[in-house]
Short mmCIF file of C-alpha atoms in Angstrom, two decimals:
data_model
loop_
_atom_site.label_atom_id
_atom_site.label_comp_id
_atom_site.label_asym_id
_atom_site.label_seq_id
_atom_site.Cartn_x
_atom_site.Cartn_y
_atom_site.Cartn_z
CA MET A 21 110.87 102.84 67.61
CA TYR A 22 113.16 104.48 70.18
CA THR A 23 115.91 102.20 71.53
CA SER A 24 115.36 103.66 75.02
CA PHE A 25 111.74 102.44 74.93
CA LEU A 26 112.87 98.95 73.87
CA TYR A 27 115.31 98.86 76.79
CA HIS A 28 113.03 100.19 79.53
CA ALA A 29 109.95 98.26 78.40
CA PHE A 30 111.42 94.93 77.28
CA GLY A 31 115.07 94.89 78.40
CA VAL A 32 116.29 95.03 74.77
CA ARG A 33 119.48 97.11 74.46
CA GLU A 34 121.45 95.88 71.41
CA GLN A 35 118.63 95.49 68.88
CA GLU A 36 116.57 97.92 66.87
CA CYS A 37 112.95 97.59 65.79
CA SER A 38 112.39 97.65 62.04
CA CYS A 39 108.60 97.37 62.10
CA VAL A 40 105.54 96.68 64.26
CA ARG A 41 102.56 94.59 63.22
CA TYR A 42 99.47 93.15 64.90
CA GLU A 43 98.42 89.51 65.01
CA ASP A 44 95.05 88.79 66.65
CA ASN A 45 95.55 89.88 70.28
CA SER A 46 99.33 90.29 69.97
CA ILE A 47 101.78 93.05 69.13
CA VAL A 48 104.75 91.76 67.13
CA LEU A 49 108.00 93.74 67.21
CA LYS A 50 110.46 92.83 64.47
CA LEU A 51 114.01 93.15 65.85
CA GLN A 52 117.52 92.83 64.53
CA THR A 53 120.89 93.50 66.14
CA ARG A 54 122.50 96.85 65.34
CA LYS A 55 125.61 96.58 63.17
CA ASP A 56 127.86 98.16 65.80
CA LYS A 57 126.76 95.51 68.35
CA LEU A 58 127.03 92.44 66.12
CA CYS A 59 130.02 90.24 67.02
CA CYS A 60 131.19 86.64 67.43
CA SER A 61 129.45 85.05 70.43
CA VAL A 62 132.64 83.13 71.35
CA CYS A 63 135.53 85.63 71.15
CA LYS A 64 133.56 88.87 70.66
CA SER A 65 135.50 89.61 67.45
CA LYS A 66 133.93 91.76 64.75
CA ASN A 67 135.95 90.01 62.05
CA TYR A 68 133.24 87.68 60.76
CA ILE A 69 131.28 86.59 57.70
CA ARG A 70 127.49 86.29 57.81
CA SER A 71 126.53 82.69 57.24
CA GLY A 72 122.75 82.67 57.36
CA VAL A 73 119.84 83.93 59.40
CA GLN A 74 117.04 82.45 61.52
CA ILE A 75 113.81 84.04 62.72
CA ARG A 76 113.13 83.47 66.42
CA ARG A 77 109.92 84.42 68.21
CA VAL A 78 110.03 85.18 71.95
CA ARG A 79 107.26 86.19 74.35
CA SER A 80 107.90 89.35 76.36
CA VAL A 81 105.98 91.37 78.94
CA PRO A 82 102.52 92.48 77.76
CA ILE A 83 101.40 96.00 76.93
CA GLY A 84 98.07 96.38 78.69
CA SER A 85 95.96 93.38 77.67
CA LYS A 86 97.99 92.81 74.49
CA GLN A 87 100.59 90.07 74.33
CA VAL A 88 103.98 91.15 72.99
CA ILE A 89 106.02 88.92 70.71
CA LEU A 90 109.62 89.80 69.86
CA GLU A 91 110.42 88.47 66.39
CA ILE A 92 114.21 88.42 66.27
CA LYS A 93 116.35 88.12 63.17
CA VAL A 94 119.21 85.99 64.54
CA GLN A 95 122.41 86.09 62.48
CA ARG A 96 124.68 83.05 62.02
CA LEU A 97 128.29 84.24 62.03
CA ALA A 98 131.49 82.55 60.84
CA CYS A 99 134.34 84.09 62.84
CA LYS A 100 137.65 84.56 61.01
CA ASP A 101 139.60 84.84 64.26
CA CYS A 102 138.47 81.81 66.31
CA GLN A 103 137.12 79.86 63.32
CA SER A 104 133.82 79.16 65.11
CA ILE A 105 130.44 79.24 63.41
CA ARG A 106 127.79 80.30 65.92
CA GLN A 107 124.56 82.21 66.14
CA GLU A 108 124.85 85.64 67.67
CA HIS A 109 124.14 85.91 71.40
CA ILE A 110 120.72 87.33 72.34
CA HIS A 111 121.24 88.88 75.78
CA PHE A 112 117.59 89.27 76.85
CA VAL A 113 116.75 85.55 76.46
CA THR A 114 118.32 82.65 78.35
CA GLY A 115 119.24 79.65 76.21
CA LYS A 116 116.55 78.38 73.86
CA ARG A 117 113.61 79.49 75.97
CA ALA A 118 110.55 80.94 74.28
CA TYR A 119 110.18 83.79 76.77
CA SER A 120 112.34 86.77 77.65
CA ASN A 121 114.13 87.35 80.95
CA ARG A 122 111.88 90.36 81.56
CA LEU A 123 108.76 88.17 81.26
CA ALA A 124 110.29 85.61 83.63
CA ARG A 125 110.85 88.38 86.16
CA LEU A 126 107.21 89.47 85.82
CA VAL A 127 106.06 85.89 86.41
CA VAL A 128 108.11 85.77 89.62
CA GLU A 129 106.60 89.05 90.83
CA LEU A 130 103.02 87.96 90.10
CA SER A 131 103.60 84.56 91.74
CA ARG A 132 103.95 86.33 95.08
CA VAL A 133 100.28 87.34 94.99
CA GLY A 134 98.64 84.65 92.88
CA THR A 135 98.63 80.92 92.22
CA ILE A 136 100.39 79.34 89.26
CA LYS A 137 97.00 78.91 87.59
CA ASP A 138 96.13 82.59 88.13
CA VAL A 139 99.44 83.85 86.73
CA ALA A 140 99.26 81.51 83.73
CA HIS A 141 95.73 82.68 82.92
CA HIS A 142 96.60 86.36 83.34
CA LEU A 143 99.68 86.24 81.09
CA HIS A 144 98.29 83.67 78.62
CA LEU A 145 101.08 81.22 79.42
CA SER A 146 100.87 77.50 80.08
CA TRP A 147 100.76 76.24 83.68
CA ASP A 148 104.00 74.31 83.07
CA THR A 149 105.81 77.42 81.82
CA VAL A 150 104.90 79.46 84.90
CA LYS A 151 105.85 76.61 87.22
CA ASP A 152 109.15 76.13 85.37
CA ILE A 153 110.00 79.83 85.71
CA GLN A 154 109.16 79.80 89.40
CA LYS A 155 111.13 76.61 90.03
CA ARG A 156 114.23 77.94 88.25
CA TYR A 157 114.09 81.12 90.31
CA LEU A 158 113.73 79.21 93.57
CA TYR A 159 116.52 76.81 92.68
CA ARG A 160 118.89 79.64 91.80
CA ASN A 161 118.24 81.57 95.02
CA TYR A 162 117.34 79.00 97.68
CA ASN A 163 118.59 75.53 96.74
CA THR A 164 121.77 75.87 98.83
CA PRO A 165 121.01 77.77 102.06
CA ASP A 166 123.91 79.59 103.70
CA ILE A 167 124.62 77.98 107.09
CA SER A 168 127.86 79.81 107.91
CA GLN A 169 126.24 81.91 110.67
CA VAL A 170 123.95 79.23 112.14
CA ARG A 171 124.31 78.75 115.91
CA HIS A 172 120.93 77.55 117.22
CA ILE A 173 118.80 75.04 115.31
CA GLY A 174 115.49 73.25 115.74
CA ILE A 175 114.61 69.83 114.33
CA ASP A 176 111.11 68.50 113.67
CA GLU A 177 109.19 66.37 111.19
CA PHE A 178 105.91 66.87 109.34
CA ALA A 179 103.58 64.56 107.43
CA VAL A 180 103.77 64.85 103.64
CA ALA A 181 100.91 62.47 102.88
CA LYS A 182 98.84 59.71 104.41
CA GLY A 183 100.58 56.40 104.98
CA HIS A 184 103.31 57.55 107.38
CA ILE A 185 105.23 59.56 104.77
CA TYR A 186 107.27 62.26 106.49
CA LYS A 187 109.92 64.89 105.88
CA THR A 188 112.32 66.25 108.50
CA ILE A 189 113.26 69.92 108.57
CA VAL A 190 116.09 71.79 110.26
CA VAL A 191 115.45 75.46 111.05
CA ASP A 192 117.82 78.27 112.00
CA LEU A 193 116.04 79.48 115.15
CA GLU A 194 117.58 82.96 114.98
CA THR A 195 116.37 83.77 111.45
CA GLY A 196 113.47 81.34 111.02
CA ARG A 197 115.01 79.91 107.82
CA VAL A 198 114.54 76.28 106.83
CA ILE A 199 118.12 75.23 106.11
CA TYR A 200 117.66 71.51 105.43
CA ILE A 201 114.91 69.12 104.33
CA GLY A 202 115.27 65.33 104.51
CA ASP A 203 113.00 62.48 103.45
CA GLY A 204 111.67 60.41 106.36
CA LYS A 205 112.03 60.91 110.09
CA GLY A 206 114.66 58.44 111.28
CA ARG A 207 118.17 59.07 112.57
CA GLY A 208 119.76 58.67 109.12
CA VAL A 209 117.64 61.45 107.59
CA LEU A 210 120.04 64.06 108.98
CA ASP A 211 123.28 62.45 107.73
CA GLU A 212 123.60 64.86 104.79
CA PHE A 213 123.01 67.83 107.08
CA TRP A 214 125.80 66.77 109.44
CA LYS A 215 128.15 66.52 106.45
CA LYS A 216 127.26 70.09 105.45
CA VAL A 217 127.88 71.30 109.01
CA THR A 218 131.30 69.62 109.06
CA LYS A 219 132.21 71.01 105.64
CA ALA A 220 131.14 74.53 106.63
CA GLY A 221 133.21 74.29 109.83
CA ILE A 222 130.52 75.87 112.01
CA GLN A 223 129.95 75.34 115.73
CA ILE A 224 126.29 74.78 116.54
CA GLU A 225 125.78 75.73 120.18
CA ALA A 226 122.23 74.51 120.91
CA VAL A 227 119.60 72.25 119.35
CA ALA A 228 115.87 72.18 120.17
CA THR A 229 113.92 68.97 119.50
CA ASP A 230 111.05 66.96 120.89
CA LEU A 231 111.79 63.80 122.89
CA SER A 232 112.25 61.62 119.79
CA PRO A 233 114.94 58.97 120.48
CA ALA A 234 116.11 59.20 116.85
CA PHE A 235 116.76 62.94 117.13
CA ILE A 236 118.44 62.58 120.51
CA VAL A 237 120.89 59.96 119.21
CA ALA A 238 121.54 61.92 116.01
CA VAL A 239 122.32 65.16 117.84
CA THR A 240 124.42 63.71 120.66
CA THR A 241 126.43 61.63 118.17
CA ASN A 242 127.09 64.33 115.58
CA LEU A 243 127.13 67.45 117.79
CA PRO A 244 128.70 66.25 121.07
CA LYS A 245 129.55 69.81 122.17
CA ALA A 246 126.09 71.24 121.47
CA THR A 247 123.45 71.65 124.19
CA LEU A 248 120.31 69.63 123.47
CA VAL A 249 117.14 71.39 124.68
CA PHE A 250 113.88 69.47 124.86
CA ASP A 251 110.96 71.58 123.74
CA HIS A 252 108.77 72.36 126.76
CA PHE A 253 105.59 72.44 124.67
CA HIS A 254 106.15 68.80 123.74
CA VAL A 255 106.74 67.92 127.40
CA VAL A 256 103.47 69.61 128.38
CA LYS A 257 101.71 67.82 125.51
CA LEU A 258 102.94 64.46 126.84
CA MET A 259 101.36 65.29 130.19
CA ASN A 260 98.13 66.41 128.50
CA ASP A 261 97.99 63.10 126.64
CA ALA A 262 98.53 61.20 129.89
CA LEU A 263 95.77 63.19 131.61
CA ASP A 264 93.38 62.52 128.74
CA GLU A 265 94.13 58.79 128.86
CA ILE A 266 93.41 58.79 132.60
CA ARG A 267 90.09 60.57 131.96
CA ARG A 268 89.14 58.05 129.29
CA GLY A 269 90.03 55.13 131.55
CA ILE A 270 87.94 56.50 134.43
CA TYR A 271 85.00 57.08 132.08
CA ARG A 272 85.17 53.52 130.74
CA GLU A 273 85.34 51.97 134.22
CA GLU A 274 82.70 54.19 135.85
CA LYS A 275 79.34 52.41 136.22
CA ASP A 276 77.36 55.28 137.73
CA LEU A 277 75.57 57.04 134.84
CA ASN A 278 75.43 60.38 136.68
CA LYS A 279 79.17 60.36 137.27
CA ARG A 280 79.77 59.38 133.64
CA LYS A 281 77.76 62.41 132.54
CA VAL A 282 79.91 64.68 134.70
CA ILE A 283 83.16 63.24 133.28
CA LYS A 284 81.99 63.21 129.67
CA GLY A 285 82.85 66.39 127.79
CA THR A 286 85.41 67.65 130.32
CA ARG A 287 88.41 67.08 128.05
CA TRP A 288 88.74 70.74 127.07
CA LEU A 289 88.35 71.90 130.68
CA LEU A 290 91.04 69.50 131.86
CA LEU A 291 93.57 70.28 129.14
CA CYS A 292 93.33 74.07 128.96
CA ASN A 293 95.25 76.29 131.35
CA GLY A 294 93.29 76.50 134.61
CA LYS A 295 93.92 80.27 134.81
CA ASP A 296 92.07 80.70 131.51
CA ILE A 297 88.75 79.33 132.80
CA PHE A 298 86.78 82.41 133.86
CA ASP A 299 83.20 81.21 133.43
CA ASN A 300 81.74 80.06 136.79
CA LYS A 301 79.64 77.45 135.00
CA TYR A 302 82.72 75.77 133.56
CA LYS A 303 84.66 76.11 136.82
CA SER A 304 81.84 74.41 138.70
CA ARG A 305 81.69 71.57 136.17
CA LEU A 306 85.45 71.04 136.39
CA ASP A 307 85.38 71.05 140.20
CA ASN A 308 82.57 68.47 140.23
CA ALA A 309 84.52 66.16 137.92
CA LEU A 310 87.68 66.48 140.02
CA ASN A 311 85.99 66.09 143.42
CA MET A 312 84.38 62.78 142.52
CA ASN A 313 87.56 61.28 140.96
CA GLU A 314 90.71 61.39 143.08
CA PRO A 315 93.03 59.97 140.36
CA LEU A 316 91.74 62.59 137.93
CA MET A 317 92.28 65.32 140.52
CA LYS A 318 95.87 64.25 141.18
CA ALA A 319 96.65 64.10 137.48
CA TYR A 320 95.03 67.48 136.81
CA TYR A 321 96.94 69.36 139.51
CA LEU A 322 100.19 67.71 138.45
CA LYS A 323 99.46 68.89 134.92
CA GLU A 324 98.90 72.43 136.18
CA SER A 325 102.08 72.45 138.27
CA LEU A 326 104.24 71.06 135.45
CA ARG A 327 104.48 74.51 133.83
CA GLU A 328 106.21 75.87 136.94
CA ILE A 329 109.39 74.08 135.86
CA TRP A 330 109.94 76.79 133.23
CA THR A 331 109.01 79.79 135.42
CA GLN A 332 111.80 79.61 138.00
CA VAL A 333 114.54 82.17 138.58
CA ASN A 334 117.40 79.82 137.77
CA LYS A 335 118.28 76.28 136.75
CA GLU A 336 118.89 75.07 140.32
CA GLN A 337 115.41 76.06 141.51
CA ALA A 338 113.90 74.51 138.39
CA ALA A 339 115.71 71.25 139.17
CA GLU A 340 114.18 71.23 142.66
CA VAL A 341 110.69 71.83 141.23
CA LEU A 342 111.18 69.05 138.68
CA ASP A 343 112.44 66.58 141.30
CA LYS A 344 109.46 67.40 143.52
CA TRP A 345 107.07 66.92 140.60
CA ILE A 346 108.56 63.51 139.77
CA GLU A 347 108.28 62.48 143.43
CA GLN A 348 104.60 63.50 143.58
CA ALA A 349 103.89 61.63 140.34
CA TYR A 350 105.38 58.45 141.80
CA GLU A 351 103.41 58.89 145.03
CA ALA A 352 100.15 59.12 143.07
CA LYS A 353 100.64 55.45 142.08
CA ILE A 354 98.78 55.92 138.81
CA PRO A 355 100.42 53.97 135.93
CA LYS A 356 100.18 56.82 133.40
CA LEU A 357 101.72 59.28 135.85
CA THR A 358 104.46 56.81 136.76
CA THR A 359 105.33 56.49 133.06
CA MET A 360 105.36 60.28 132.76
CA ALA A 361 107.63 60.58 135.80
CA ASN A 362 110.03 58.02 134.30
CA THR A 363 110.12 60.01 131.05
CA LEU A 364 110.90 63.31 132.80
CA LYS A 365 113.51 61.67 135.00
CA ALA A 366 115.29 60.17 131.98
CA HIS A 367 115.22 63.47 130.08
CA LYS A 368 115.81 65.81 133.02
CA TRP A 369 119.11 67.13 131.63
CA GLY A 370 117.52 68.24 128.35
CA ILE A 371 114.48 69.78 130.03
CA LEU A 372 116.60 71.90 132.37
CA ALA A 373 118.89 72.88 129.47
CA TRP A 374 116.20 75.43 128.60
CA TYR A 375 117.75 77.63 131.31
CA ASP A 376 121.04 77.61 129.37
CA TYR A 377 119.40 78.41 126.03
CA HIS A 378 115.85 79.80 125.90
CA ILE A 379 114.94 78.03 122.67
CA SER A 380 112.07 75.79 121.59
CA THR A 381 110.53 74.27 118.47
CA ALA A 382 107.68 76.82 118.45
CA LYS A 383 109.00 78.34 115.20
CA LEU A 384 109.01 74.91 113.61
CA GLU A 385 105.38 74.34 114.57
CA GLY A 386 104.53 77.65 112.91
CA ILE A 387 106.45 76.62 109.79
CA ASN A 388 104.65 73.26 109.74
CA ASN A 389 101.31 75.10 109.79
CA LYS A 390 102.44 77.29 106.87
CA ILE A 391 103.47 74.17 104.95
CA LYS A 392 100.04 72.62 105.51
CA THR A 393 98.36 75.81 104.28
CA MET A 394 100.62 75.93 101.22
CA LYS A 395 99.81 72.31 100.37
CA ARG A 396 96.10 72.93 100.78
CA GLN A 397 96.17 76.00 98.53
CA ALA A 398 98.01 74.08 95.82
CA TYR A 399 95.95 70.87 96.27
CA GLY A 400 99.20 68.99 96.86
CA TYR A 401 102.51 68.77 94.99
CA ARG A 402 103.56 66.11 92.49
CA ASP A 403 107.01 67.65 92.07
CA GLN A 404 108.68 67.08 95.45
CA LYS A 405 111.75 69.14 94.56
CA PHE A 406 109.53 72.12 93.74
CA PHE A 407 107.73 71.57 97.06
CA GLU A 408 111.03 71.57 98.96
CA LEU A 409 112.26 74.71 97.21
CA LYS A 410 109.10 76.56 98.21
CA ILE A 411 109.65 75.50 101.82
CA LEU A 412 113.26 76.74 101.70
CA ALA A 413 112.00 80.14 100.49
CA MET A 414 109.16 80.35 103.01
CA HIS A 415 111.01 82.63 105.46
CA GLU A 416 111.17 85.42 102.87
CA LYS A 417 107.79 87.17 102.93
CA ASN A 418 108.56 88.80 99.60
CA TYR A 419 109.04 85.41 98.02
CA ALA A 420 106.30 83.47 99.82
CA PHE A 421 104.75 82.04 96.68
CA ILE A 422 101.10 81.01 96.74
CA GLY A 423 99.90 77.61 95.55
#
């Protein structure tokens, strides 16, 4: 068999094939190292004495639907120069693995378009072997993300499982890479990340988070020079939650059945952007609900005007709009709106910081959705390290492994 075929098909460059035989659904290639390539695996000397032989069988890439087994005659060499007694080095296999490097590469390629189960079935490998190959690849390429160029980051948490089990992720907002994963969601979860930042000697300019007290303390303590930007989507969500609570309270307290019918089922109309309601039927229903409930009307129009904070020309005008909004919320004398006004007043500096750095945690929400999809496709992960490695590789479309 031509040595060029062995190299291009199976990555074998120092061995020659002495014979080919067939076993069931497999093609077996009998290989042995060429004399001019045989040398001590320690010092590369050719001054040796043969001290035995061992037959080793290794799976390689298939030919069509036929499995290929490389049956290698491995020489044991006693070196006269370095006095070592070692088996010869087989370059196309790593360590004592039962598969070739070329097959491992094929597994990685197929894992981009199929689940572990699919790849294992297609190549007639065990599920554990495919997963092990994939995990080794991910660990080698993504276990230690490069943070030397990171300037803007986002921090968020996501639920791993039921029972309040969370993980916290840090994302490079410029590239969309997940650069850190921590267990839990408290302040201490990020301690290891801050150590990495200090060791790398980088200057993070801005951080986007929600209004979590733990994140606020962690960022202001460890990155005192960075600008903390509160995600405006989370601020709007807080207002939406307050509006929904007001609606629920009015519905519970309302005794008139006709009015209750009008209020019931208006949640979507109240929470969606008013400009997006085009149907006259829905507009009429919303107007009826607002006209008969003054507290609901006040809360709704405050919700609609809240978005104007992020549409101003500059930070100064935005500050005026925010101050006016807080004043109107206090004047409404509705407990939920008062609480919301207190929250915005306390976090005013971080809300207006958006005008210094136009960043948010929107990318993190997208990543969280991808993580949920990945978990669902794989029916969960028992190996948490494998799960984390797949998250770290998620930004690379070419390496977005399935299931």
